[in-house]
Short mmCIF file of C-alpha atoms and ligand atoms in Angstrom, two decimals:
data_model
loop_
_atom_site.label_atom_id
_atom_site.label_comp_id
_atom_site.label_asym_id
_atom_site.label_seq_id
_atom_site.Cartn_x
_atom_site.Cartn_y
_atom_site.Cartn_z
CA ASP Q 1 -39.68 -80.40 27.19
CA ILE Q 2 -42.39 -81.21 29.69
CA GLY Q 3 -42.63 -84.91 30.42
CA GLY Q 4 -40.16 -85.71 27.67
CA ASP Q 5 -42.95 -85.39 25.09
CA ALA Q 6 -41.42 -85.59 21.61
CA SER Q 7 -43.96 -83.14 20.15
CA PRO Q 8 -44.80 -80.75 22.95
CA SER Q 9 -47.41 -78.07 22.45
CA PHE Q 10 -46.63 -74.37 22.77
CA ILE Q 11 -48.33 -71.07 23.46
CA MET Q 12 -47.02 -68.49 21.01
CA VAL Q 13 -46.54 -65.09 22.64
CA VAL Q 14 -46.12 -62.30 20.13
CA GLY Q 15 -44.45 -59.28 21.69
CA GLY Q 16 -43.43 -61.54 24.59
CA LEU Q 17 -40.34 -59.60 25.66
CA GLY Q 18 -42.20 -56.35 26.32
CA TYR Q 19 -43.48 -55.13 29.66
CA ILE Q 20 -46.72 -57.15 29.94
CA GLY Q 21 -45.53 -59.95 27.64
CA SER Q 22 -42.44 -60.78 29.72
CA HIS Q 23 -44.45 -61.10 32.95
CA THR Q 24 -47.02 -63.22 31.12
CA VAL Q 25 -44.38 -65.55 29.66
CA LEU Q 26 -43.03 -66.17 33.16
CA GLU Q 27 -46.52 -66.90 34.51
CA LEU Q 28 -47.19 -69.23 31.57
CA MET Q 29 -44.02 -71.18 32.32
CA ARG Q 30 -44.88 -71.32 36.02
CA ALA Q 31 -48.22 -72.82 34.93
CA ASN Q 32 -46.29 -75.45 32.90
CA TYR Q 33 -46.88 -74.11 29.40
CA ASN Q 34 -44.09 -74.29 26.81
CA VAL Q 35 -43.69 -70.89 25.20
CA LEU Q 36 -42.56 -69.61 21.82
CA ILE Q 37 -41.82 -65.86 21.88
CA ILE Q 38 -41.86 -63.76 18.72
CA ASP Q 39 -40.52 -60.26 19.27
CA ASP Q 40 -38.64 -57.84 17.01
CA LEU Q 41 -37.15 -56.01 20.03
CA SER Q 42 -38.52 -52.71 18.70
CA ASN Q 43 -39.45 -51.78 22.28
CA SER Q 44 -37.59 -54.37 24.37
CA TYR Q 45 -34.22 -56.06 24.88
CA GLU Q 46 -33.00 -59.64 24.50
CA SER Q 47 -31.66 -59.53 28.07
CA VAL Q 48 -35.30 -59.86 29.21
CA LEU Q 49 -35.28 -63.40 27.78
CA HIS Q 50 -32.36 -64.38 30.03
CA ARG Q 51 -34.12 -62.90 33.04
CA ILE Q 52 -37.30 -64.87 32.33
CA ARG Q 53 -35.21 -68.04 31.97
CA ALA Q 54 -33.38 -67.37 35.24
CA LEU Q 55 -36.63 -66.76 37.16
CA ALA Q 56 -38.33 -69.84 35.68
CA THR Q 57 -35.28 -72.00 36.41
CA GLU Q 58 -35.19 -70.80 40.00
CA HIS Q 59 -38.91 -71.50 40.42
CA PHE Q 60 -38.73 -75.07 39.09
CA ALA Q 61 -35.52 -75.82 40.98
CA THR Q 62 -37.35 -75.25 44.26
CA LEU Q 63 -40.01 -77.73 43.07
CA SER Q 64 -37.37 -80.20 41.77
CA LYS Q 65 -39.20 -80.23 38.45
CA SER Q 66 -37.93 -79.66 34.93
CA VAL Q 67 -38.46 -76.25 33.37
CA PRO Q 68 -40.90 -75.90 30.46
CA THR Q 69 -39.35 -75.11 27.09
CA LEU Q 70 -38.85 -71.48 26.09
CA HIS Q 71 -38.12 -70.66 22.44
CA PHE Q 72 -37.43 -67.19 21.04
CA GLN Q 73 -37.42 -65.83 17.48
CA GLN Q 74 -36.35 -62.25 16.95
CA LEU Q 75 -38.72 -61.29 14.18
CA ASP Q 76 -41.29 -58.75 13.11
CA TYR Q 77 -44.56 -60.69 13.27
CA ARG Q 78 -45.42 -59.23 9.85
CA SER Q 79 -42.40 -60.92 8.25
CA PRO Q 80 -42.97 -63.58 5.55
CA LEU Q 81 -40.70 -65.81 7.65
CA MET Q 82 -43.60 -66.30 10.06
CA ARG Q 83 -45.02 -68.89 7.67
CA SER Q 84 -41.90 -71.10 7.92
CA ILE Q 85 -41.86 -70.70 11.70
CA LEU Q 86 -45.46 -71.88 11.92
CA ALA Q 87 -44.64 -74.73 9.53
CA SER Q 88 -41.78 -75.81 11.80
CA TYR Q 89 -44.21 -76.03 14.74
CA SER Q 90 -46.53 -78.30 12.78
CA ILE Q 91 -46.84 -82.05 12.87
CA TYR Q 92 -47.41 -83.65 9.49
CA SER Q 93 -48.96 -87.05 8.99
CA VAL Q 94 -50.01 -88.96 5.89
CA TYR Q 95 -53.60 -90.01 5.90
CA SER Q 96 -55.09 -92.47 3.43
CA LYS Q 97 -58.72 -93.31 3.46
CA PRO Q 98 -59.04 -97.09 3.33
CA SER Q 99 -59.16 -97.94 -0.37
CA ALA Q 100 -62.06 -99.75 -1.93
CA ALA Q 101 -59.73 -102.72 -2.51
CA SER Q 102 -58.73 -102.97 1.13
CA THR Q 103 -62.31 -102.59 2.32
CA GLY Q 104 -63.30 -105.46 0.04
CA ARG Q 105 -65.50 -103.48 -2.33
CA PHE Q 106 -63.10 -104.50 -5.11
CA PRO Q 107 -61.41 -107.82 -5.14
CA TYR Q 108 -57.62 -107.37 -5.03
CA SER Q 109 -57.52 -108.99 -8.44
CA ALA Q 110 -59.02 -105.81 -9.83
CA LEU Q 111 -55.48 -104.38 -9.87
CA GLN Q 112 -54.32 -104.38 -13.47
CA ARG Q 113 -51.00 -105.38 -14.90
CA THR Q 114 -49.82 -102.91 -17.54
CA ASP Q 115 -47.33 -103.23 -20.33
CA SER Q 116 -44.63 -101.70 -18.18
CA GLY Q 117 -45.30 -104.34 -15.59
CA ILE Q 118 -46.49 -101.88 -12.92
CA ASP Q 119 -49.60 -102.65 -10.97
CA MET Q 120 -52.26 -99.97 -11.35
CA GLU Q 121 -54.94 -99.61 -8.76
CA PRO Q 122 -58.56 -99.23 -9.74
CA GLU Q 123 -59.51 -95.68 -10.64
CA ASP Q 124 -61.26 -94.72 -7.40
CA THR Q 125 -58.35 -95.54 -5.08
CA PRO Q 126 -58.16 -92.45 -2.84
CA GLU Q 127 -55.08 -90.25 -2.91
CA PRO Q 128 -53.26 -90.13 0.43
CA THR Q 129 -53.55 -86.64 1.94
CA LEU Q 130 -51.05 -84.74 4.05
CA ARG Q 131 -52.50 -83.71 7.40
CA ARG Q 132 -51.10 -80.81 9.34
CA GLU Q 133 -51.69 -80.16 13.01
CA SER Q 134 -50.13 -77.26 14.84
CA ARG Q 135 -48.23 -77.71 18.07
CA ILE Q 136 -49.18 -74.12 18.82
CA THR Q 137 -52.39 -74.46 20.80
CA GLY Q 138 -52.91 -70.79 21.55
CA VAL Q 139 -51.61 -67.33 20.69
CA ILE Q 140 -51.33 -64.31 22.96
CA HIS Q 141 -50.89 -61.22 20.84
CA PHE Q 142 -49.14 -58.33 22.63
CA ALA Q 143 -47.17 -56.89 19.70
CA ALA Q 144 -48.24 -53.34 18.96
CA TYR Q 145 -46.99 -49.80 19.18
CA LYS Q 146 -48.52 -48.11 22.20
CA SER Q 147 -47.60 -44.43 22.43
CA VAL Q 148 -50.75 -42.33 22.30
CA GLU Q 149 -48.78 -39.18 21.49
CA GLU Q 150 -46.73 -40.80 18.68
CA SER Q 151 -49.89 -42.33 17.20
CA ILE Q 152 -51.29 -38.84 16.67
CA ARG Q 153 -48.13 -37.78 14.81
CA MET Q 154 -47.63 -41.05 12.91
CA PRO Q 155 -51.00 -42.76 12.54
CA LEU Q 156 -49.92 -44.92 9.59
CA LYS Q 157 -47.13 -46.48 11.63
CA TYR Q 158 -49.75 -47.50 14.20
CA TYR Q 159 -52.40 -48.74 11.80
CA MET Q 160 -49.78 -50.73 9.86
CA ASN Q 161 -48.42 -52.56 12.88
CA ASN Q 162 -51.46 -52.77 15.14
CA VAL Q 163 -54.24 -53.29 12.59
CA CYS Q 164 -52.82 -54.43 9.21
CA GLY Q 165 -50.20 -56.60 10.97
CA MET Q 166 -52.85 -58.34 13.02
CA VAL Q 167 -55.13 -58.93 10.02
CA GLU Q 168 -52.36 -60.58 7.97
CA PHE Q 169 -51.32 -62.59 11.01
CA LEU Q 170 -54.87 -63.88 11.59
CA GLY Q 171 -54.95 -65.07 7.98
CA LEU Q 172 -51.77 -67.03 8.58
CA LEU Q 173 -53.07 -68.51 11.83
CA GLU Q 174 -56.25 -69.61 10.07
CA GLU Q 175 -54.16 -71.30 7.39
CA PHE Q 176 -52.43 -73.34 10.10
CA GLY Q 177 -55.67 -74.07 11.95
CA ILE Q 178 -54.65 -72.03 15.02
CA LYS Q 179 -57.87 -70.46 16.25
CA ASN Q 180 -57.32 -69.82 19.93
CA PHE Q 181 -56.39 -66.15 20.21
CA VAL Q 182 -55.97 -63.78 23.15
CA PHE Q 183 -55.75 -60.11 22.21
CA SER Q 184 -54.25 -57.23 24.22
CA SER Q 185 -56.95 -54.63 24.21
CA SER Q 186 -57.25 -51.57 26.37
CA ALA Q 187 -59.63 -49.53 28.46
CA THR Q 188 -58.90 -46.89 25.85
CA VAL Q 189 -61.76 -48.47 23.80
CA TYR Q 190 -64.22 -46.83 26.21
CA GLY Q 191 -62.96 -43.45 24.98
CA GLU Q 192 -64.69 -40.48 26.48
CA GLY Q 193 -67.42 -42.83 27.72
CA ALA Q 194 -65.06 -43.60 30.61
CA ASN Q 195 -65.91 -40.24 32.14
CA CYS Q 196 -69.35 -41.52 33.18
CA GLY Q 197 -67.98 -41.76 36.75
CA VAL Q 198 -68.98 -45.37 37.47
CA PRO Q 199 -67.04 -48.59 36.83
CA LEU Q 200 -67.14 -49.46 33.13
CA ARG Q 201 -69.03 -52.52 31.97
CA GLU Q 202 -67.91 -54.39 28.87
CA GLU Q 203 -71.26 -53.78 27.16
CA LEU Q 204 -70.52 -50.04 27.14
CA CYS Q 205 -68.32 -50.65 24.14
CA VAL Q 206 -69.56 -53.12 21.57
CA HIS Q 207 -68.57 -53.67 18.02
CA HIS Q 208 -71.55 -52.90 15.86
CA PRO Q 209 -74.07 -50.16 16.36
CA GLU Q 210 -76.62 -51.53 18.76
CA THR Q 211 -78.40 -50.47 21.86
CA PHE Q 212 -78.61 -52.22 25.16
CA CYS Q 213 -80.79 -51.92 28.21
CA ASP Q 214 -78.88 -50.68 31.21
CA ASP Q 215 -79.58 -51.88 34.76
CA ASP Q 216 -81.75 -48.83 35.28
CA GLY Q 217 -83.97 -49.94 32.40
CA PHE Q 218 -83.04 -47.12 30.03
CA GLU Q 219 -82.08 -47.99 26.52
CA ARG Q 220 -78.71 -46.50 25.66
CA GLN Q 221 -76.58 -46.23 22.57
CA ALA Q 222 -73.67 -48.51 23.36
CA VAL Q 223 -71.12 -47.48 20.78
CA PRO Q 224 -69.03 -44.39 21.34
CA GLY Q 225 -68.03 -44.74 17.68
CA VAL Q 226 -64.41 -44.88 16.66
CA MET Q 227 -64.15 -41.13 16.34
CA GLY Q 228 -65.24 -40.78 20.01
CA LEU Q 229 -61.96 -42.43 20.92
CA THR Q 230 -59.16 -40.11 21.78
CA SER Q 231 -56.26 -41.19 19.54
CA PRO Q 232 -55.28 -43.31 16.52
CA TYR Q 233 -53.78 -45.73 19.07
CA GLY Q 234 -57.16 -46.03 20.80
CA ARG Q 235 -58.92 -46.40 17.46
CA SER Q 236 -56.47 -49.13 16.42
CA LYS Q 237 -57.52 -51.19 19.45
CA PHE Q 238 -61.21 -50.59 18.75
CA MET Q 239 -60.70 -51.59 15.09
CA CYS Q 240 -58.85 -54.77 16.09
CA GLU Q 241 -61.65 -55.75 18.45
CA SER Q 242 -64.21 -55.13 15.70
CA ILE Q 243 -62.25 -57.24 13.21
CA LEU Q 244 -61.86 -60.05 15.73
CA ALA Q 245 -65.59 -59.94 16.49
CA ASP Q 246 -66.39 -60.23 12.76
CA ILE Q 247 -64.06 -63.19 12.28
CA ALA Q 248 -65.47 -65.04 15.28
CA ARG Q 249 -69.02 -64.36 14.12
CA SER Q 250 -68.27 -65.78 10.67
CA ASP Q 251 -66.53 -68.89 12.02
CA PRO Q 252 -67.49 -69.97 15.54
CA SER Q 253 -64.61 -72.46 15.68
CA TRP Q 254 -62.43 -69.49 16.70
CA SER Q 255 -62.03 -68.78 20.40
CA ILE Q 256 -61.06 -65.13 20.76
CA THR Q 257 -60.79 -63.15 23.96
CA ALA Q 258 -60.01 -59.44 23.96
CA LEU Q 259 -58.62 -58.45 27.34
CA ARG Q 260 -59.14 -54.77 28.08
CA TYR Q 261 -56.30 -53.75 30.36
CA PHE Q 262 -56.89 -50.79 32.60
CA ASN Q 263 -53.64 -49.18 33.87
CA PRO Q 264 -50.96 -51.88 34.16
CA VAL Q 265 -48.28 -50.94 36.72
CA GLY Q 266 -45.75 -52.60 39.01
CA CYS Q 267 -43.31 -55.34 38.14
CA HIS Q 268 -42.04 -58.74 39.23
CA GLU Q 269 -41.16 -58.79 42.94
CA SER Q 270 -37.59 -59.96 42.17
CA GLY Q 271 -36.83 -56.62 40.55
CA LEU Q 272 -35.53 -58.56 37.51
CA LEU Q 273 -38.49 -57.85 35.24
CA GLY Q 274 -40.14 -54.47 34.91
CA GLU Q 275 -41.06 -51.72 32.54
CA ASP Q 276 -37.93 -50.99 30.54
CA PRO Q 277 -38.98 -49.58 27.16
CA ARG Q 278 -36.72 -48.17 24.46
CA GLN Q 279 -39.29 -45.40 24.02
CA LYS Q 280 -39.35 -42.45 26.40
CA PRO Q 281 -41.97 -43.26 29.06
CA SER Q 282 -45.15 -41.18 29.25
CA ASN Q 283 -47.28 -43.25 31.67
CA LEU Q 284 -47.59 -42.01 35.23
CA ILE Q 285 -45.53 -44.53 37.20
CA PRO Q 286 -42.69 -44.86 34.64
CA VAL Q 287 -42.47 -41.04 34.63
CA ILE Q 288 -42.35 -41.01 38.46
CA ALA Q 289 -39.53 -43.58 38.21
CA THR Q 290 -37.54 -41.23 35.97
CA VAL Q 291 -37.97 -38.50 38.58
CA LEU Q 292 -36.73 -40.89 41.26
CA THR Q 293 -33.65 -41.77 39.20
CA GLY Q 294 -32.97 -38.10 38.55
CA THR Q 295 -33.42 -38.36 34.78
CA LYS Q 296 -36.39 -35.99 35.03
CA PRO Q 297 -36.49 -33.19 37.58
CA VAL Q 298 -40.17 -33.07 38.38
CA LEU Q 299 -43.49 -34.87 37.91
CA ASP Q 300 -45.97 -32.79 35.98
CA ILE Q 301 -49.49 -33.45 37.25
CA PHE Q 302 -51.81 -33.06 34.28
CA GLY Q 303 -55.01 -31.49 35.56
CA THR Q 304 -56.14 -30.77 39.10
CA ASP Q 305 -59.66 -29.68 38.19
CA TRP Q 306 -61.29 -33.04 37.46
CA ASN Q 307 -64.50 -33.91 39.29
CA THR Q 308 -62.70 -36.31 41.64
CA PRO Q 309 -61.98 -36.33 45.40
CA ASP Q 310 -58.68 -34.40 45.08
CA GLY Q 311 -59.11 -32.92 41.59
CA THR Q 312 -56.59 -35.22 39.91
CA ALA Q 313 -57.63 -38.00 37.54
CA VAL Q 314 -58.74 -41.41 38.81
CA ARG Q 315 -57.42 -44.64 37.26
CA ASP Q 316 -57.70 -48.35 37.96
CA PHE Q 317 -54.07 -49.39 38.48
CA ILE Q 318 -53.58 -53.14 38.10
CA HIS Q 319 -50.39 -54.96 39.06
CA VAL Q 320 -48.77 -56.49 35.98
CA VAL Q 321 -48.43 -59.93 37.63
CA ASP Q 322 -52.19 -60.00 38.32
CA LEU Q 323 -52.70 -58.92 34.72
CA ALA Q 324 -50.36 -61.66 33.46
CA GLN Q 325 -52.34 -64.24 35.42
CA GLY Q 326 -55.50 -62.95 33.73
CA HIS Q 327 -54.10 -64.29 30.44
CA ILE Q 328 -53.56 -67.75 31.90
CA ALA Q 329 -57.13 -67.62 33.26
CA ALA Q 330 -58.43 -66.70 29.78
CA LEU Q 331 -56.57 -69.63 28.17
CA ALA Q 332 -57.81 -72.02 30.86
CA ALA Q 333 -61.42 -70.80 30.62
CA SER Q 334 -61.34 -71.18 26.85
CA ALA Q 335 -59.84 -74.70 27.05
CA ALA Q 336 -62.47 -75.70 29.61
CA GLY Q 337 -65.28 -74.42 27.37
CA ARG Q 338 -66.31 -71.84 29.97
CA ILE Q 339 -66.38 -69.00 27.44
CA LYS Q 340 -69.68 -69.40 25.68
CA SER Q 341 -69.15 -67.21 22.64
CA SER Q 342 -66.41 -67.29 20.00
CA PHE Q 343 -65.53 -63.65 20.76
CA ARG Q 344 -65.68 -62.20 24.25
CA THR Q 345 -64.25 -59.07 25.88
CA TYR Q 346 -63.08 -58.88 29.49
CA ASN Q 347 -62.03 -55.93 31.60
CA LEU Q 348 -58.83 -56.67 33.49
CA GLY Q 349 -58.68 -54.19 36.33
CA THR Q 350 -59.08 -54.14 40.10
CA GLY Q 351 -62.45 -52.38 40.19
CA ARG Q 352 -60.87 -49.72 42.48
CA GLY Q 353 -59.77 -46.26 41.51
CA HIS Q 354 -56.85 -44.18 42.79
CA THR Q 355 -56.05 -40.57 42.02
CA VAL Q 356 -52.78 -39.36 40.53
CA ARG Q 357 -51.95 -37.71 43.87
CA GLU Q 358 -52.51 -41.02 45.70
CA VAL Q 359 -50.05 -42.74 43.37
CA HIS Q 360 -47.51 -39.96 43.84
CA GLN Q 361 -47.91 -40.17 47.64
CA SER Q 362 -47.66 -43.96 47.64
CA LEU Q 363 -44.33 -43.88 45.81
CA GLN Q 364 -43.00 -41.12 48.07
CA THR Q 365 -43.89 -43.15 51.15
CA THR Q 366 -42.44 -46.39 49.79
CA SER Q 367 -39.20 -44.85 48.55
CA GLY Q 368 -38.80 -42.45 51.48
CA ARG Q 369 -37.87 -39.76 48.98
CA THR Q 370 -39.41 -36.50 47.94
CA ILE Q 371 -40.81 -36.58 44.44
CA PRO Q 372 -41.17 -32.97 43.31
CA VAL Q 373 -44.35 -32.09 41.43
CA ARG Q 374 -45.58 -29.27 39.27
CA GLU Q 375 -49.28 -28.81 38.64
CA VAL Q 376 -50.03 -28.13 34.99
CA GLY Q 377 -53.12 -28.17 32.78
CA ARG Q 378 -54.92 -31.25 31.53
CA ARG Q 379 -53.18 -33.41 28.92
CA ALA Q 380 -55.00 -33.51 25.57
CA GLY Q 381 -57.22 -36.55 25.19
CA ASP Q 382 -57.20 -37.48 28.91
CA VAL Q 383 -60.31 -38.59 30.74
CA GLY Q 384 -60.94 -37.79 34.41
CA PHE Q 385 -62.14 -41.22 35.47
CA CYS Q 386 -61.52 -44.74 34.23
CA VAL Q 387 -62.26 -47.72 36.47
CA ALA Q 388 -63.22 -51.30 35.56
CA GLU Q 389 -66.32 -53.22 36.43
CA VAL Q 390 -64.72 -56.63 36.96
CA ARG Q 391 -67.62 -59.01 37.53
CA ARG Q 392 -67.48 -60.55 34.05
CA ALA Q 393 -63.84 -61.62 34.43
CA GLU Q 394 -64.47 -62.84 37.97
CA ASN Q 395 -67.47 -64.95 36.95
CA GLU Q 396 -66.30 -66.32 33.62
CA LEU Q 397 -62.51 -66.44 33.96
CA ALA Q 398 -62.43 -67.22 37.69
CA TRP Q 399 -59.82 -64.49 37.98
CA ARG Q 400 -59.49 -61.52 40.29
CA ALA Q 401 -56.69 -59.01 40.86
CA LYS Q 402 -55.13 -59.49 44.30
CA LYS Q 403 -52.39 -56.90 44.61
CA THR Q 404 -52.81 -53.37 45.95
CA LEU Q 405 -51.38 -50.00 44.97
CA LYS Q 406 -48.92 -50.41 47.84
CA ASP Q 407 -47.69 -53.73 46.37
CA CYS Q 408 -47.20 -51.94 43.05
CA SER Q 409 -45.18 -49.15 44.66
CA VAL Q 410 -42.99 -51.60 46.62
CA ASP Q 411 -42.16 -53.57 43.47
CA VAL Q 412 -41.56 -50.48 41.33
CA TRP Q 413 -39.21 -49.08 43.98
CA ASN Q 414 -37.41 -52.43 44.16
CA PHE Q 415 -36.92 -52.32 40.37
CA THR Q 416 -35.89 -48.66 40.31
CA LYS Q 417 -33.79 -48.07 43.42
CA GLY Q 418 -30.62 -49.54 41.93
CA GLN Q 419 -30.54 -46.66 39.43
CA CYS Q 420 -31.26 -43.93 42.00
CA PRO Q 421 -28.77 -41.57 43.64
CA THR Q 422 -27.59 -43.43 46.77
CA THR Q 423 -27.68 -40.58 49.22
CA GLY Q 424 -29.88 -37.59 49.77
CA GLU Q 425 -33.13 -36.78 48.12
CA VAL Q 426 -34.00 -36.72 44.48
CA PRO Q 427 -32.32 -33.63 43.05
CA ASP Q 428 -34.69 -30.73 42.83
CA GLY Q 429 -34.32 -27.20 41.57
CA MET Q 430 -33.02 -28.55 38.27
CA GLU Q 431 -33.82 -26.69 35.08
CA TYR Q 432 -36.95 -27.81 33.36
P1 NAD E 1 -44.35 -53.09 25.12
O1 NAD E 1 -44.00 -52.11 24.07
O2 NAD E 1 -43.53 -53.16 26.35
O3 NAD E 1 -44.41 -54.56 24.49
C1 NAD E 1 -44.73 -54.80 23.14
C2 NAD E 1 -43.68 -55.75 22.60
O4 NAD E 1 -44.02 -56.04 21.24
C3 NAD E 1 -42.28 -55.15 22.59
O5 NAD E 1 -41.37 -56.08 23.12
C4 NAD E 1 -42.00 -54.88 21.11
O6 NAD E 1 -40.63 -55.04 20.82
C5 NAD E 1 -42.86 -55.93 20.43
N1 NAD E 1 -43.33 -55.58 19.08
C6 NAD E 1 -43.95 -54.44 18.67
N2 NAD E 1 -44.23 -54.53 17.36
C7 NAD E 1 -43.79 -55.75 16.94
C8 NAD E 1 -43.80 -56.43 15.71
N3 NAD E 1 -44.29 -55.87 14.59
N4 NAD E 1 -43.28 -57.68 15.64
C9 NAD E 1 -42.77 -58.27 16.73
N5 NAD E 1 -42.71 -57.67 17.94
C10 NAD E 1 -43.24 -56.42 18.03
O7 NAD E 1 -45.89 -52.85 25.49
P2 NAD E 1 -46.73 -53.44 26.70
O8 NAD E 1 -46.97 -52.35 27.66
O9 NAD E 1 -46.17 -54.72 27.17
O10 NAD E 1 -48.10 -53.67 25.95
C11 NAD E 1 -48.42 -54.91 25.38
C12 NAD E 1 -49.76 -54.81 24.69
O11 NAD E 1 -50.74 -54.39 25.62
C13 NAD E 1 -49.82 -53.81 23.55
O12 NAD E 1 -50.64 -54.36 22.55
C14 NAD E 1 -50.45 -52.61 24.15
O13 NAD E 1 -51.12 -51.84 23.20
C15 NAD E 1 -51.42 -53.24 25.12
N6 NAD E 1 -51.77 -52.40 26.26
C16 NAD E 1 -50.79 -51.86 27.04
C17 NAD E 1 -51.13 -51.04 28.11
C18 NAD E 1 -50.07 -50.40 28.97
O14 NAD E 1 -50.38 -49.43 29.66
N7 NAD E 1 -48.85 -50.89 28.99
C19 NAD E 1 -52.47 -50.81 28.39
C20 NAD E 1 -53.45 -51.38 27.60
C21 NAD E 1 -53.08 -52.18 26.53
C1 WQD E 2 -52.64 -41.78 34.10
C2 WQD E 2 -52.98 -40.43 34.73
C3 WQD E 2 -52.44 -38.55 33.35
C4 WQD E 2 -48.14 -38.86 33.34
C5 WQD E 2 -52.61 -44.61 28.88
C6 WQD E 2 -53.20 -44.82 27.51
C7 WQD E 2 -54.06 -46.04 27.52
C8 WQD E 2 -53.31 -47.25 28.09
C9 WQD E 2 -52.62 -46.95 29.38
C10 WQD E 2 -52.41 -48.58 26.36
C11 WQD E 2 -53.59 -39.47 33.72
C12 WQD E 2 -51.63 -38.55 34.63
C13 WQD E 2 -49.48 -39.11 33.59
C14 WQD E 2 -47.55 -37.71 33.91
C15 WQD E 2 -49.65 -37.18 34.96
N1 WQD E 2 -52.28 -47.70 27.23
N2 WQD E 2 -50.22 -38.28 34.38
N3 WQD E 2 -48.32 -36.93 34.71
O1 WQD E 2 -53.60 -41.98 30.19
O2 WQD E 2 -54.79 -43.53 31.80
O3 WQD E 2 -53.68 -44.45 29.80
O4 WQD E 2 -51.86 -45.77 29.25
O5 WQD E 2 -53.43 -49.05 25.97
O6 WQD E 2 -54.45 -46.24 26.21
O7 WQD E 2 -53.97 -43.69 27.17
O8 WQD E 2 -52.30 -43.63 31.65
O9 WQD E 2 -50.29 -43.48 33.03
O10 WQD E 2 -50.45 -42.05 30.95
O11 WQD E 2 -51.89 -41.53 32.92
O12 WQD E 2 -50.29 -36.42 35.67
O13 WQD E 2 -46.39 -37.42 33.69
O14 WQD E 2 -51.76 -39.83 35.17
O15 WQD E 2 -52.83 -37.28 32.99
O16 WQD E 2 -54.57 -38.73 34.36
P1 WQD E 2 -53.67 -43.28 30.85
P2 WQD E 2 -51.12 -42.69 32.10
#
């Protein structure tokens, strides 16, 4: 425990062994936070925990400092056991208001002797109360299912985990007085509005029908409306943001930040942490990695007729370590009182777009291997353009993404190359 404190405080990271969670836990530890991870391993592996520990230990060894505490509970965050976990991270103390006798309002002689010989206090002697204070000073909530395609087939699975799970969980946190909450949201909440072709400002998606005046002075309807979003997954994120906004509005003692991730890519430079899901990958760079390892013969490029410089879609790819640091910045800004409202959304992106072809080329160059492609039609629900306007996060969180697409490619190749064929090029001409 840091500084030998007998009751250290913790940040609880729900879904902390997943792709973004694992990188965030490491950054939290590097920033001296003790961490409690809750993860049911539905899309991750326990080995990730050992890798985080090894990287944190190595980091603090070079500084000759002790390593912050890392606790892990393998548990569905919807489990009733969550209550006993939160109870075990609470400090209890007995509090008695000074009694009238001790404050001199009654003379001590007012205590009565009864037949049984027991002293009774005067009637208004206050009952001692049990006080509970949580050692969990903040929660980062990553746990959710995230496959767009599966959410269309199995919407209930998504609403149950992503929406109902979060609602129940917030009730429990409120019961324990834990009101500092960071939520994993997504650029998906901009829905088809992303296609506007300019970097997206947070105000473009708000949580109750309202209009706002754009920079050009025109009044616009801000809400795409949940049905304007392209999947149940996307709607689940929009619904969560709306629920969080309502809670914060009703009780301003909450501090809630919804971080809208753009396209998280890359991995830790050590090659020890990365994107290693149980689910079959469908995002661009994980799919390219499966082509590099030979698991998949070819990269399908979905759509070459978008209104973009090379016809393929443009995305704002943000390195996962930059993204992880955005969470630390959000916690720090909240603790320092720099976030002025009880609910606030922030885009976490780079503010720069790259096309699918640029990503493909970058990984070819970095790996020195040919990555075969096949041009196919657009994927249902895709947008052609999605790039963040990042000024709000820069100004209020004092955070900015630093890494480039090239950094992402170098780290992804470092993570992937061990699983690739050692000689020759990626096999092509395979059946597909
Ligand atoms: P991930 O699947 O790698 O991580 C999620 C983790 O949560 C996994 O370890 C999984 O085992 C765990 N989990 C899921 N349901 C759980 C439950 N009920 N109880 C306990 N643990 C549970 O996903 P990720 O890419 O790290 O994404 C993290 C969060 O960020 C998600 O909320 C996701 O929707 C959001 N997000 C991700 C992206 C992206 O492209 N990766 C983009 C925008 C937003
Ligand atoms: C990027 C571009 C594809 C795979 C998704 C979710 C979003 C968020 C991040 C969680 C698109 C193209 C992809 C392939 C391709 N997740 N592509 N061939 O669609 O921007 O966002 O992940 O919140 O909600 O929708 O990311 O990486 O899937 O796609 O051509 O095999 O790459 O069509 O244009 P996307 P992505």
